[in-house]
Short mmCIF file of N, CA and C and ligand atoms in Angstrom, two decimals:
data_model
loop_
_atom_site.label_atom_id
_atom_site.label_comp_id
_atom_site.label_asym_id
_atom_site.label_seq_id
_atom_site.Cartn_x
_atom_site.Cartn_y
_atom_site.Cartn_z
N MET A 26 9.27 47.82 15.23
CA MET A 26 8.16 46.86 15.41
C MET A 26 7.33 47.25 16.63
N CYS A 27 6.14 47.70 16.40
CA CYS A 27 5.26 47.95 17.53
C CYS A 27 4.03 47.06 17.44
N SER A 28 3.77 46.36 18.51
CA SER A 28 2.62 45.46 18.48
C SER A 28 1.38 46.19 18.97
N ALA A 29 0.43 46.33 18.10
CA ALA A 29 -0.79 47.05 18.46
C ALA A 29 -1.77 46.16 19.22
N GLY A 30 -1.60 44.86 19.08
CA GLY A 30 -2.52 43.94 19.76
C GLY A 30 -3.91 44.04 19.20
N GLY A 31 -4.00 44.03 17.89
CA GLY A 31 -5.30 44.16 17.24
C GLY A 31 -6.18 42.95 17.50
N PRO A 32 -7.42 43.10 17.13
CA PRO A 32 -8.38 42.00 17.36
C PRO A 32 -8.08 40.81 16.46
N ILE A 33 -8.34 39.67 16.97
CA ILE A 33 -8.12 38.45 16.19
C ILE A 33 -9.28 38.25 15.22
N ASP A 34 -8.97 37.83 14.03
CA ASP A 34 -10.01 37.62 13.03
C ASP A 34 -10.84 36.37 13.37
N VAL A 35 -12.00 36.62 13.91
CA VAL A 35 -12.84 35.50 14.31
C VAL A 35 -13.44 34.82 13.09
N GLU A 36 -13.65 35.59 12.05
CA GLU A 36 -14.29 35.03 10.86
C GLU A 36 -13.47 33.91 10.24
N PHE A 37 -12.17 33.96 10.48
CA PHE A 37 -11.30 32.97 9.87
C PHE A 37 -11.58 31.56 10.36
N THR A 38 -12.03 31.45 11.58
CA THR A 38 -12.19 30.11 12.15
C THR A 38 -13.18 29.28 11.35
N GLU A 39 -14.18 29.93 10.78
CA GLU A 39 -15.15 29.16 10.01
C GLU A 39 -14.53 28.60 8.74
N GLN A 40 -13.66 29.36 8.14
CA GLN A 40 -13.03 28.89 6.91
C GLN A 40 -12.00 27.81 7.19
N ILE A 41 -11.35 27.92 8.33
CA ILE A 41 -10.32 26.96 8.66
C ILE A 41 -10.92 25.59 8.95
N GLN A 42 -12.18 25.57 9.34
CA GLN A 42 -12.83 24.30 9.65
C GLN A 42 -12.78 23.34 8.47
N GLY A 43 -12.82 23.85 7.28
CA GLY A 43 -12.72 22.98 6.12
C GLY A 43 -14.03 22.35 5.73
N LYS A 44 -13.94 21.41 4.82
CA LYS A 44 -15.14 20.76 4.31
C LYS A 44 -15.36 19.44 5.00
N SER A 45 -16.63 19.06 5.04
CA SER A 45 -16.96 17.77 5.61
C SER A 45 -16.64 16.67 4.62
N CYS A 46 -15.93 15.68 5.07
CA CYS A 46 -15.51 14.60 4.18
C CYS A 46 -15.88 13.26 4.78
N VAL A 47 -16.11 12.30 3.90
CA VAL A 47 -16.39 10.94 4.34
C VAL A 47 -15.47 9.99 3.59
N CYS A 48 -14.85 9.11 4.33
CA CYS A 48 -13.98 8.11 3.72
C CYS A 48 -14.83 6.96 3.21
N LYS A 49 -14.62 6.56 1.97
CA LYS A 49 -15.42 5.47 1.41
C LYS A 49 -14.91 4.11 1.87
N ASP A 50 -13.72 4.08 2.38
CA ASP A 50 -13.16 2.79 2.80
C ASP A 50 -13.58 2.41 4.22
N CYS A 51 -13.54 3.39 5.11
CA CYS A 51 -13.86 3.07 6.50
C CYS A 51 -15.02 3.90 7.01
N GLU A 52 -15.62 4.73 6.14
CA GLU A 52 -16.77 5.55 6.49
C GLU A 52 -16.48 6.50 7.64
N ASN A 53 -15.25 6.86 7.78
CA ASN A 53 -14.87 7.83 8.79
C ASN A 53 -15.25 9.23 8.31
N LYS A 54 -15.85 10.01 9.19
CA LYS A 54 -16.22 11.37 8.84
C LYS A 54 -15.25 12.33 9.50
N PHE A 55 -14.79 13.29 8.70
CA PHE A 55 -13.82 14.24 9.23
C PHE A 55 -13.90 15.52 8.43
N LYS A 56 -13.20 16.53 8.90
CA LYS A 56 -13.15 17.80 8.18
C LYS A 56 -11.75 18.00 7.66
N SER A 57 -11.68 18.48 6.43
CA SER A 57 -10.36 18.66 5.85
C SER A 57 -10.36 19.83 4.89
N ILE A 58 -9.19 20.41 4.73
CA ILE A 58 -9.02 21.46 3.73
C ILE A 58 -7.92 21.04 2.77
N GLY A 59 -7.90 21.67 1.62
CA GLY A 59 -6.87 21.34 0.64
C GLY A 59 -7.43 20.47 -0.47
N LYS A 60 -6.60 20.22 -1.46
CA LYS A 60 -7.06 19.48 -2.63
C LYS A 60 -6.88 17.98 -2.45
N LYS A 61 -5.73 17.59 -1.92
CA LYS A 61 -5.49 16.17 -1.73
C LYS A 61 -5.91 15.79 -0.33
N ILE A 62 -7.10 15.22 -0.26
CA ILE A 62 -7.65 14.86 1.04
C ILE A 62 -7.43 13.38 1.28
N ARG A 63 -6.91 13.09 2.45
CA ARG A 63 -6.74 11.70 2.83
C ARG A 63 -7.41 11.43 4.16
N CYS A 64 -7.93 10.25 4.27
CA CYS A 64 -8.59 9.87 5.51
C CYS A 64 -7.57 9.80 6.64
N PRO A 65 -7.80 10.51 7.72
CA PRO A 65 -6.86 10.48 8.84
C PRO A 65 -6.90 9.16 9.59
N SER A 66 -7.94 8.39 9.36
CA SER A 66 -8.09 7.14 10.09
C SER A 66 -7.36 5.99 9.41
N CYS A 67 -7.60 5.81 8.10
CA CYS A 67 -7.01 4.67 7.41
C CYS A 67 -6.02 5.09 6.33
N GLY A 68 -5.94 6.39 6.06
CA GLY A 68 -4.95 6.88 5.11
C GLY A 68 -5.38 6.74 3.66
N SER A 69 -6.62 6.34 3.43
CA SER A 69 -7.10 6.17 2.07
C SER A 69 -7.41 7.52 1.42
N ASP A 70 -7.26 7.58 0.10
CA ASP A 70 -7.65 8.80 -0.59
C ASP A 70 -9.01 8.62 -1.28
N HIS A 71 -9.71 7.58 -0.90
CA HIS A 71 -11.09 7.37 -1.37
C HIS A 71 -12.03 8.21 -0.54
N VAL A 72 -11.93 9.51 -0.70
CA VAL A 72 -12.67 10.42 0.17
C VAL A 72 -13.68 11.21 -0.64
N VAL A 73 -14.90 11.27 -0.14
CA VAL A 73 -15.95 12.07 -0.77
C VAL A 73 -16.14 13.34 0.03
N VAL A 74 -16.18 14.46 -0.67
CA VAL A 74 -16.38 15.74 -0.01
C VAL A 74 -17.86 16.08 -0.03
N LEU A 75 -18.40 16.35 1.14
CA LEU A 75 -19.80 16.74 1.25
C LEU A 75 -19.90 18.25 1.20
N GLU A 76 -20.93 18.72 0.55
CA GLU A 76 -21.14 20.17 0.50
C GLU A 76 -22.03 20.63 1.63
ZN1 ZN B 6 -10.74 5.80 5.97
#
């Protein structure tokens, strides 16, 4: 195992940010990734994904 210390993939950070989502129950805006999105504020799955 030799660690070359290569450059970190900066491009990944944009993808990790996820999609903009809005909770329909509490109107909380957040970013999330994945298929089952839940509002981090109230835990509702009434979430709309903004493009
Ligand atoms: Zn909510």
